Tab-separated table of C-alpha atoms and ligand atoms in Angstrom:
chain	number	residue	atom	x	y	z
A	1	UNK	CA	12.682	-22.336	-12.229
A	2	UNK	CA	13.107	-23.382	-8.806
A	3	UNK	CA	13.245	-22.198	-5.350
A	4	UNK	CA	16.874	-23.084	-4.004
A	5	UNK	CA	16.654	-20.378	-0.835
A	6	UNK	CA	14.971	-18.039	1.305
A	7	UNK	CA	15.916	-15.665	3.830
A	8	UNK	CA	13.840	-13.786	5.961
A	9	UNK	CA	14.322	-10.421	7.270
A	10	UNK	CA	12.676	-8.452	10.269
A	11	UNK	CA	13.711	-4.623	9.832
A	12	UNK	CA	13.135	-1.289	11.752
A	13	UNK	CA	13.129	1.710	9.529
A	14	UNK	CA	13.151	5.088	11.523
A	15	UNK	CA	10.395	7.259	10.246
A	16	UNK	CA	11.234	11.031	9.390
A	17	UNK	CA	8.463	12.204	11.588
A	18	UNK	CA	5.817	9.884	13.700
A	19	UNK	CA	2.646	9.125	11.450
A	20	UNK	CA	-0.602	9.279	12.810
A	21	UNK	CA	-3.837	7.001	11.922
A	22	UNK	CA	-7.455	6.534	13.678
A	23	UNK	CA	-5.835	2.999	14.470
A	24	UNK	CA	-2.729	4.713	16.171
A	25	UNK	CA	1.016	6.408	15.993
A	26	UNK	CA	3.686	4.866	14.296
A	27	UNK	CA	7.323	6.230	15.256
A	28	UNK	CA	9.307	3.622	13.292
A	29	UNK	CA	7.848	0.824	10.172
A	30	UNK	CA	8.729	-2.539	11.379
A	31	UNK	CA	8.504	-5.141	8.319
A	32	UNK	CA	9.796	-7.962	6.905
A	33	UNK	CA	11.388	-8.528	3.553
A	34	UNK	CA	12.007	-11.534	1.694
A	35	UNK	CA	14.927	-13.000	-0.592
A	36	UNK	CA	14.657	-15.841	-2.336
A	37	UNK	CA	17.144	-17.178	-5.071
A	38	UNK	CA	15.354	-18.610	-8.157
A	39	UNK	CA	17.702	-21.477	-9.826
A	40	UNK	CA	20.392	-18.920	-7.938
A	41	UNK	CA	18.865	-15.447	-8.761
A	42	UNK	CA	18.207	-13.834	-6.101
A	43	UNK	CA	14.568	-11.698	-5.988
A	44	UNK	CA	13.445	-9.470	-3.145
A	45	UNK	CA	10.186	-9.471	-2.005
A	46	UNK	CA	8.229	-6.849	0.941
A	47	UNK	CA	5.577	-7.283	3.112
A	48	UNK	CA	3.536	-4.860	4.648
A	49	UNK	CA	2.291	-6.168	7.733
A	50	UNK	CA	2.342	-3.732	10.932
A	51	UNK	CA	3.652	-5.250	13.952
A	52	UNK	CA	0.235	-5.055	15.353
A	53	UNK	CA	-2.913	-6.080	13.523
A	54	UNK	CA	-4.757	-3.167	13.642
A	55	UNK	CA	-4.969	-2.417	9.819
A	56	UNK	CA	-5.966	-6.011	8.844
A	57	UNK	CA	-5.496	-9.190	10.713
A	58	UNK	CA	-2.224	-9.994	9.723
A	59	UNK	CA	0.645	-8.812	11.842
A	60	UNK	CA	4.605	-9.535	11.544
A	61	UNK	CA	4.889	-12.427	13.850
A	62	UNK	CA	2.292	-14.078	12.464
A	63	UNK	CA	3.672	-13.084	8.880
A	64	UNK	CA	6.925	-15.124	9.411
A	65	UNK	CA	5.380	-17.933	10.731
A	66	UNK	CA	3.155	-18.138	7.958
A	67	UNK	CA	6.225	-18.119	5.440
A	68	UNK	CA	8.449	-20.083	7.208
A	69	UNK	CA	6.370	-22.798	8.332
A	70	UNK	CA	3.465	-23.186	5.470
A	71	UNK	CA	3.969	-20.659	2.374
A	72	UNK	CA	8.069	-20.946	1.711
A	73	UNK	CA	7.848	-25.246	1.974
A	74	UNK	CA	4.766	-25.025	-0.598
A	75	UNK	CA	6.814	-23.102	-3.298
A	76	UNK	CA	10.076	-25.168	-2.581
A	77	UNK	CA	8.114	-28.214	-3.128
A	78	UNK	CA	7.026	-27.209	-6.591
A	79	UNK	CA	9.422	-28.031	-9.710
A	80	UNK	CA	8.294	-25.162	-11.663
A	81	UNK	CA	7.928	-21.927	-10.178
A	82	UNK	CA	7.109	-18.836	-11.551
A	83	UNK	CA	5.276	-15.606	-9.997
A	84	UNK	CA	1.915	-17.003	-11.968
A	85	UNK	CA	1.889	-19.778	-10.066
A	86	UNK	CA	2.677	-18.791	-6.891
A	87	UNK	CA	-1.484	-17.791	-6.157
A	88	UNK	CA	-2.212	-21.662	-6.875
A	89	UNK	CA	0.240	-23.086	-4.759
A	90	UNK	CA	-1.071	-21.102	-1.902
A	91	UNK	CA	-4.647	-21.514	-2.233
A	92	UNK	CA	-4.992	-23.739	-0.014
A	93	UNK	CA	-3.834	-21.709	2.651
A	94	UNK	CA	-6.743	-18.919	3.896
A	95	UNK	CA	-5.568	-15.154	4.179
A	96	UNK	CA	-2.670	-14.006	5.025
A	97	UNK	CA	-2.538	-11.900	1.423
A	98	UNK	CA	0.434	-9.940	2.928
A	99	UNK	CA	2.743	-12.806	3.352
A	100	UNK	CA	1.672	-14.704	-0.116
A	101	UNK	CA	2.418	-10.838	-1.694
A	102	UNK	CA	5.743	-10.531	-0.386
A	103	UNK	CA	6.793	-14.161	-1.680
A	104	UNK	CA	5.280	-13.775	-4.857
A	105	UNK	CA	6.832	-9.946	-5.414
A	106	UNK	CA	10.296	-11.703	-4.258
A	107	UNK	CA	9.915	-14.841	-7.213
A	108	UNK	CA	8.268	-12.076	-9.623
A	109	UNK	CA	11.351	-9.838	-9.125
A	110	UNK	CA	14.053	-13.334	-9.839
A	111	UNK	CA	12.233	-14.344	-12.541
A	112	UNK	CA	11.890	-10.683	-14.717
A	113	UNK	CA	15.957	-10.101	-13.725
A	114	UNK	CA	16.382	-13.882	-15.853
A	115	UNK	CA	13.869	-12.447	-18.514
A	116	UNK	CA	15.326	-9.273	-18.656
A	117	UNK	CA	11.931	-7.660	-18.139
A	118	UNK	CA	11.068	-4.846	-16.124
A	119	UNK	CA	7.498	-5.114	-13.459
A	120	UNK	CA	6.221	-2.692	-14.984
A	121	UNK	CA	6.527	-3.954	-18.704
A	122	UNK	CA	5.213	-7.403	-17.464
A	123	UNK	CA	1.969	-5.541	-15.864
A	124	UNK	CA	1.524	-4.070	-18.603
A	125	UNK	CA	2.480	-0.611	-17.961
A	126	UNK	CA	1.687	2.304	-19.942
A	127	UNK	CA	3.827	5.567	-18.346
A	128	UNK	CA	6.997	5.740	-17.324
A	129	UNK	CA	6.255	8.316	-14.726
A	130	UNK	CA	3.472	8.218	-12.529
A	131	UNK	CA	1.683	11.021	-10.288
A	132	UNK	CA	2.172	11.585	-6.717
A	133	UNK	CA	0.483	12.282	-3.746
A	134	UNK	CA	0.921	12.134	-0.115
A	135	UNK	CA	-0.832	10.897	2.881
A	136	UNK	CA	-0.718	13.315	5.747
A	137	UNK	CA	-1.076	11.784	9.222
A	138	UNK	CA	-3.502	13.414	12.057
A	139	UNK	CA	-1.344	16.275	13.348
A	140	UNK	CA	-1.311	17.559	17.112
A	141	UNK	CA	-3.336	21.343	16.193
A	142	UNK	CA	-4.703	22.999	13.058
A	143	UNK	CA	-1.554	25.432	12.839
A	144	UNK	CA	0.862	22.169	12.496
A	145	UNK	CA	-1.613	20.457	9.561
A	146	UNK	CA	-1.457	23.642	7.394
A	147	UNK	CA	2.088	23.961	8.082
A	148	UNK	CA	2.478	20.463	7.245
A	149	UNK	CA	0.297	20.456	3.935
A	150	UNK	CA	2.220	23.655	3.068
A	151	UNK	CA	5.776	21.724	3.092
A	152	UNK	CA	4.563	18.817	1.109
A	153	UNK	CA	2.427	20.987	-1.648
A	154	UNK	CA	6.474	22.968	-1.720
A	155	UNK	CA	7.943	19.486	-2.443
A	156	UNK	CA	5.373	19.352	-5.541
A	157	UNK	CA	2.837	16.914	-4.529
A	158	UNK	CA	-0.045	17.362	-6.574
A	159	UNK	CA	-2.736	15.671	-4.362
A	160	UNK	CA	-3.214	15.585	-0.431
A	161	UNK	CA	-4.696	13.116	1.673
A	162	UNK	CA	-5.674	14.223	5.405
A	163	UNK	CA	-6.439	11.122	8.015
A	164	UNK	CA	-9.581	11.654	9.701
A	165	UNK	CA	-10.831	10.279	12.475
A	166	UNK	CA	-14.033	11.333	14.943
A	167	UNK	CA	-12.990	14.969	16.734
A	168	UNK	CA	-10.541	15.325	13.671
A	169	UNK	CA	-12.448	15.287	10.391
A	170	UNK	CA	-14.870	18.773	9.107
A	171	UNK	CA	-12.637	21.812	10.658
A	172	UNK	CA	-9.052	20.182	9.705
A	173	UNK	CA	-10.386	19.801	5.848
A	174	UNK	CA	-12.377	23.001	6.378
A	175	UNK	CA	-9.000	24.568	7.037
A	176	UNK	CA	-6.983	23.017	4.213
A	177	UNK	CA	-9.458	23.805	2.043
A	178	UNK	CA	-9.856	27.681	3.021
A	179	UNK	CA	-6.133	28.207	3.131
A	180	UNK	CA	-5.283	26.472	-0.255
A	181	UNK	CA	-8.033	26.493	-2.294
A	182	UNK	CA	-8.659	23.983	-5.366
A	183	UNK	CA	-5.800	21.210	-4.820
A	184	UNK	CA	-6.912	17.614	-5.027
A	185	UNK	CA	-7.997	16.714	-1.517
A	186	UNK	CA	-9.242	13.316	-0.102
A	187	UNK	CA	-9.811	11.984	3.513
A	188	UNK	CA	-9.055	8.529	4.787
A	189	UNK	CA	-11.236	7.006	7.905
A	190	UNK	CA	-9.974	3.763	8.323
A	191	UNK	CA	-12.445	2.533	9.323
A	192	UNK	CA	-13.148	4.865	12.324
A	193	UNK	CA	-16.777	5.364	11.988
A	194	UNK	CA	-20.204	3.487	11.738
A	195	UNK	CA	-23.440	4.603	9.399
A	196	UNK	CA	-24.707	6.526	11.971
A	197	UNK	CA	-22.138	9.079	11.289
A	198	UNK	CA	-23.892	9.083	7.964
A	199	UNK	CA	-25.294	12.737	8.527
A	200	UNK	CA	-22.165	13.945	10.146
A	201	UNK	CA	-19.805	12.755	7.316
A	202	UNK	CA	-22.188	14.791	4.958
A	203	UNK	CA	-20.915	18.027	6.480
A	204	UNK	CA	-17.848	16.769	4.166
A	205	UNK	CA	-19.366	17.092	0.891
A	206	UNK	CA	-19.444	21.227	1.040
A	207	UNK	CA	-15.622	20.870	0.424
A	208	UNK	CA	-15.397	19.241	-2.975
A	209	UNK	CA	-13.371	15.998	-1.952
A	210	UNK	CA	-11.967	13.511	-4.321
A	211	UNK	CA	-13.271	11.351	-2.021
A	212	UNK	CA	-13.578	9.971	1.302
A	213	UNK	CA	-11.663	6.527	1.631
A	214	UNK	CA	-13.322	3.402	4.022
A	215	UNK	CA	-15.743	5.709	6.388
A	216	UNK	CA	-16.853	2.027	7.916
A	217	UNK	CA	-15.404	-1.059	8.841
A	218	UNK	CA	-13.943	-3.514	6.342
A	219	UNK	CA	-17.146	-5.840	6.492
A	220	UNK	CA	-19.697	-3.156	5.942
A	221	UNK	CA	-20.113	-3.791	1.977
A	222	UNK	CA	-23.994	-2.970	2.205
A	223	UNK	CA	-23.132	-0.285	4.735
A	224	UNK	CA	-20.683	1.539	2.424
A	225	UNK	CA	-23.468	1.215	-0.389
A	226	UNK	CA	-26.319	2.832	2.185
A	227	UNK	CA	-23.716	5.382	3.587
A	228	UNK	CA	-22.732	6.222	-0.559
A	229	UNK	CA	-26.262	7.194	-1.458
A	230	UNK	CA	-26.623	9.952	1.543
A	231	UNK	CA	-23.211	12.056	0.046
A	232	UNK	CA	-22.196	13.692	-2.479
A	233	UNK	CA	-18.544	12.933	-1.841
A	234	UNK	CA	-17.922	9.517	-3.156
A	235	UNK	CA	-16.858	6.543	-1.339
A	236	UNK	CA	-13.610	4.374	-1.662
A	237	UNK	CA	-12.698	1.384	-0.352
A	238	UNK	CA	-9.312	0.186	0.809
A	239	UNK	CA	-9.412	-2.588	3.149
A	240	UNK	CA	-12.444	-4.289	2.184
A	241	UNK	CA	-10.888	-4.580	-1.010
A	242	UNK	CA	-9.367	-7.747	-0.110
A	243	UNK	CA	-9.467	-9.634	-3.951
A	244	UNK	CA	-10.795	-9.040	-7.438
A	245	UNK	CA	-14.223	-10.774	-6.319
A	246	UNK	CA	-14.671	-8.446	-3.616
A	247	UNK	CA	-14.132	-5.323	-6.162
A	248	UNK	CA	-16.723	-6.763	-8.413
A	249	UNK	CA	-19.266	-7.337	-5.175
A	250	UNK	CA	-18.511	-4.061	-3.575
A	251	UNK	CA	-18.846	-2.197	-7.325
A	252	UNK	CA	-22.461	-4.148	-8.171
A	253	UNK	CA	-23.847	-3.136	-4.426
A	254	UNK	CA	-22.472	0.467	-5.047
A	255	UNK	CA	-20.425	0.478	-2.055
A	256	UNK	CA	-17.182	1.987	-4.116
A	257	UNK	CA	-17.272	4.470	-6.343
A	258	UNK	CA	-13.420	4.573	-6.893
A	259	UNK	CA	-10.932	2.116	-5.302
A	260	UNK	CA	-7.758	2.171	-3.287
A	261	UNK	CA	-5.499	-0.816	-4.766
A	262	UNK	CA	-2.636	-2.086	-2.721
A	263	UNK	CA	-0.742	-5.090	-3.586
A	264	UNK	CA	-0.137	-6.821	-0.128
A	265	UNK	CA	-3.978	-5.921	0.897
A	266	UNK	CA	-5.299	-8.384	-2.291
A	267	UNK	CA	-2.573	-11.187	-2.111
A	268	UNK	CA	-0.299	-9.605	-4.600
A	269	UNK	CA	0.445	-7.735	-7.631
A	270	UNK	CA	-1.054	-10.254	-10.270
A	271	UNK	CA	-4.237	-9.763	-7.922
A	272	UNK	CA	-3.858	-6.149	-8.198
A	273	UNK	CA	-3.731	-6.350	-11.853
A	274	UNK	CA	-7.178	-8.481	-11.613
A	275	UNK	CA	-8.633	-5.783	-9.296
A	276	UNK	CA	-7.527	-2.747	-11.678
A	277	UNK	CA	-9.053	-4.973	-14.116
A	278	UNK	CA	-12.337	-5.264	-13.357
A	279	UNK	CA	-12.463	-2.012	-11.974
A	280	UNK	CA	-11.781	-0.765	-15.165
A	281	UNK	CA	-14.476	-2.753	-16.769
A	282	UNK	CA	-16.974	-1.324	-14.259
A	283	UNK	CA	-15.317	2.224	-15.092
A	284	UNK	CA	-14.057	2.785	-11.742
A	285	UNK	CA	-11.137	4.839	-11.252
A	286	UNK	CA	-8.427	3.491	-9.227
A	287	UNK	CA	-5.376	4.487	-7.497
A	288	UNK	CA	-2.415	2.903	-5.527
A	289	UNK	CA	-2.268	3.448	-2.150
A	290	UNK	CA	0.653	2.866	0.243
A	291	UNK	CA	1.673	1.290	3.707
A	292	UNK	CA	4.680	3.189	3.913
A	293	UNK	CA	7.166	0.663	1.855
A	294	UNK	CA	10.756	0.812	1.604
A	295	UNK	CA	12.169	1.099	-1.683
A	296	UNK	CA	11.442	-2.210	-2.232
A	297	UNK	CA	7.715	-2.034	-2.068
A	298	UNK	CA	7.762	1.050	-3.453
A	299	UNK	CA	9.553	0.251	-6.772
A	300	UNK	CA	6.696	-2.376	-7.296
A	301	UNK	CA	4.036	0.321	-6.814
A	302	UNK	CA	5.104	2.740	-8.811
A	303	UNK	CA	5.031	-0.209	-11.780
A	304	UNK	CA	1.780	-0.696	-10.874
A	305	UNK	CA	0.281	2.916	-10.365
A	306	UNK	CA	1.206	2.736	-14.175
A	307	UNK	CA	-1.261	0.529	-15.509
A	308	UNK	CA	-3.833	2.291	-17.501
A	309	UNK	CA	-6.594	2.916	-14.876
A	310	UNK	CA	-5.032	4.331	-12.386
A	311	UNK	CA	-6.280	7.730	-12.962
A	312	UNK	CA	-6.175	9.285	-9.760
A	313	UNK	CA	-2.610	10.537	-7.874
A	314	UNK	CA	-1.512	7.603	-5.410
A	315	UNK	CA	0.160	7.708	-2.185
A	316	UNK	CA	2.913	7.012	-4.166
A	317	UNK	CA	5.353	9.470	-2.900
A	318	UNK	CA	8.969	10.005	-2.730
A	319	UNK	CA	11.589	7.885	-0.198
A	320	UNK	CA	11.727	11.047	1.859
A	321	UNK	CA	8.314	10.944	2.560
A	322	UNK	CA	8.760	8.695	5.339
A	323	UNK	CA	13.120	7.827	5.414
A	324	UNK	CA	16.042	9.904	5.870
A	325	UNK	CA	17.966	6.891	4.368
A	326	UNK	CA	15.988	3.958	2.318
A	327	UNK	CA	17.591	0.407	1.563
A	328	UNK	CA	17.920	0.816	-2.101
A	329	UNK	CA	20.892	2.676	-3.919
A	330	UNK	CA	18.639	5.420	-5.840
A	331	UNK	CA	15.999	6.330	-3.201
A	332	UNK	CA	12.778	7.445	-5.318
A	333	UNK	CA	12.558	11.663	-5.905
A	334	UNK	CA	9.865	13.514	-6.738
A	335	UNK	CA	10.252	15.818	-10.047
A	336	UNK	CA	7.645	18.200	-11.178
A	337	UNK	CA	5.216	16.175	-8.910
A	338	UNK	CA	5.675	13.142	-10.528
A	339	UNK	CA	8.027	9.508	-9.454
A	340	UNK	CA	10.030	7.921	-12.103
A	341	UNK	CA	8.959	4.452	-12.840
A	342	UNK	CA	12.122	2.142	-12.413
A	343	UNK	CA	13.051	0.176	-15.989
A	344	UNK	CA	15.334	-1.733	-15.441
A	345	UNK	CA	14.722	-5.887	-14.768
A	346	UNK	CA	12.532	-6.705	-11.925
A	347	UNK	CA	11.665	-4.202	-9.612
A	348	UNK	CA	14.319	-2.329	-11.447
A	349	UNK	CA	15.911	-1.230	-8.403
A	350	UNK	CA	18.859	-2.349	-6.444
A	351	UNK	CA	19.326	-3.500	-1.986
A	352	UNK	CA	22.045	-1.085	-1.010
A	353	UNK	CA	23.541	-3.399	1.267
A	354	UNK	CA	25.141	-1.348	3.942
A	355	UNK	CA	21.804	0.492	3.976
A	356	UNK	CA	20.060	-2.137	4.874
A	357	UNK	CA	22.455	-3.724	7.213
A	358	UNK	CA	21.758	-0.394	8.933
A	359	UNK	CA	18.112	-1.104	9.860
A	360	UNK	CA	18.202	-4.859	10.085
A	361	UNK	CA	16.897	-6.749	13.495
A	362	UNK	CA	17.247	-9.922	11.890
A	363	UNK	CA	18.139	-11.924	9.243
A	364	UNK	CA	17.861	-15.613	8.622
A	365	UNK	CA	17.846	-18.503	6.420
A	366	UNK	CA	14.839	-20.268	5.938
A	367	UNK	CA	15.380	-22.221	3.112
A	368	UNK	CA	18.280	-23.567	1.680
A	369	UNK	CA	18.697	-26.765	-0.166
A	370	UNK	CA	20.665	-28.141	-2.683
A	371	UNK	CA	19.967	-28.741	-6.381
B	401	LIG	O1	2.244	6.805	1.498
B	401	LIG	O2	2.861	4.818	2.069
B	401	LIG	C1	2.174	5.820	2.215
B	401	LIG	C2	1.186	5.826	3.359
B	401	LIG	C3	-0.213	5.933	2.896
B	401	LIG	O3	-1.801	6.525	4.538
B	401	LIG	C4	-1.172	5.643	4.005
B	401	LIG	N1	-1.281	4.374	4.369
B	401	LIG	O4	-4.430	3.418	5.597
B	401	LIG	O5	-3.676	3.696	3.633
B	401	LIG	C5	-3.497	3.638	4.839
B	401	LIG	C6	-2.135	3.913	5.418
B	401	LIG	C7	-1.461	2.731	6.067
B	401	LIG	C8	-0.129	2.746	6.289
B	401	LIG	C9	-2.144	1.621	6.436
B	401	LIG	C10	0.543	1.668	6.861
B	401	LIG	C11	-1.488	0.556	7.029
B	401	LIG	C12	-0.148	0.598	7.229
């Protein structure tokens, strides 16, 4: 197949209530999406840059330069494009994972709807429904978290994740813990601490945690290994994580323990697939986290929390999570705690087009040539 168009879209997504993180508040998610048009089929694409680079060092801007002016030209220029070889054709560019995911999602997505094929069939899926959890942001007092947790455990959710942060970390999980007991219960850092917290982060392990997710910063792989061996609580990595390789390194120095997969973080979902592999060689549990995705993102995760070792709930939760009104036509529900996996071809789920008109900033060609 080839690559006969591209359009690039910037859009602004009002979140249902302002999400909190150690690296700061977001009130809306800014992102980009991608359509390209394989041979004519069209295949959509997300990527889950922030407008700021305070997760990883990509950021939107820099996210559409990177596709217009390097990325999109290299797959236009090839005669034979298929989602396999999108990786190789942009080796040769360093980083930006993010943008290189949300191309190679988009010419995934074009290519299954020719096959007929849904994601998750061509991962290699092996449920059609997948567990769900949430990710609950730091919340203004103790009263408002437990009121919080209480709404989403309602919904069905059957695993919670509180952001921590220093000043907000042992009485918030101490609280959640007292007032509902046994649920599944992890803690996410990003990155907001060093190993001298190591004896502070300790006063964690009294309250049974799945785990605690990237205490230290995303370069710290002997850190995390040094900080692992002083708690019980194990240690998981998300944004280290940044390729299959890395897995393997960060497994051998025991600085995971369980890992945190997320497409756009390793460069893609066939790089996902390579990290769930190897973790599963090691016997590492994984699980799929999320950067608040529109249904478009979101479709792809849920066909990838399916693989076989994802054995722990995901941040894989329902549209409402986060939107009032999502861009696709069948927003995903939650039902008995769990999220359909779409089946159809591709991502299996379809743009609603006024929808995303809605919520669009801008939209533009970036490619378009003729055959
Ligand atoms: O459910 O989509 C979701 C959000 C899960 O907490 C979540 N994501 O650090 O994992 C994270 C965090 C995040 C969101 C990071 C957006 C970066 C951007």
């Amino acid at each position: 197949m080839k690559l006969t168009a591209a359009e690039l879209l910037q859009v602004r997504m009002p979140l249902v209530a302002p999400f909190e993180t150690s690296f700061g508040v977001q009130n809306e998610r800014d992102l980009l999406l991608v359509r390209v048009e394989l041979d004519g089929q069209s295949g959509w694409g997300e990527c889950v840059t922030l407008p700021d680079p305070v997760y990883s060092p990509e950021f939107n801007e820099a996210a559409a330069v990177t596709i217009r002016q390097f990325l999109l030209p290299s797959l236009a220029a090839a005669d034979t494009l298929t989602a396999a070889r999108v990786g190789t054709i942009l080796a040769k560019f360093k980083g930006h994972r993010m943008a290189k995911a949300a191309l190679e999602l988009a010419v995934l997505d074009a290519e299954l709807r020719v096959a007929g094929m849904s994601m998750a069939a061509y991962l290699g899926a092996v449920r059609d429904r997948v567990p769900s959890g949430v990710s609950v942001g730091i919340q203004p007092s103790i009263p408002a978290l437990l009121d919080t947790v209480q709404g989403y455990l309602d919904a069905g959710y059957l695993r919670v994740k509180l952001k921590i942060k220093p000043g907000w970390d042992i009485e918030p999980v101490r609280a959640v813990r007292e007032r509902f007991g046994d649920i599944l219960l992890q803690v996410d850092a990003n990155t907001a601490y060093t190993l001298a917290d190591a004896r502070h982060l300790a006063r964690l392990d009294e309250f049974g945690l799945l785990l605690i997710e990237q205490p230290l910063e995303d370069e710290d792989l002997t850190q995390h290994a040094d900080l692992a061996r002083s708690l019980a609580t194990p240690v998981c990595l998300d944004e280290s994580i940044t390729s299959a390789k890395v897995a393997a390194d960060a497994i051998r120095l025991g600085a995971t323990s369980v890992v945190n997969i997320k497409a756009g973080r390793v460069g893609g979902y066939l790089e996902a697939r390579r990290v769930h592999d190897v973790c599963a060689a090691n016997g590492v549990p994984v699980w799929c986290g999320g950067m608040l995705e529109t249904g478009i993102g979101r479709a792809a995760n849920m066909a990838l929390a399916a693989l076989p070792g994802f054995a722990l709930p995901g941040d894989t939760s329902a549209s409402d999570r986060f939107y009032t009104h999502d861009i696709i036509t069948d927003p995903f529900v939650l039902d008995d705690g769990h999220i359909a996996v779409p089946a159809g071809p591709g991502l299996g789920v379809e743009v609603d087009a006024e929808a995303l008109a809605a919520v669009t900033v801008s939209r533009e060609m970036v490619l378009s040539h003729q055959v």
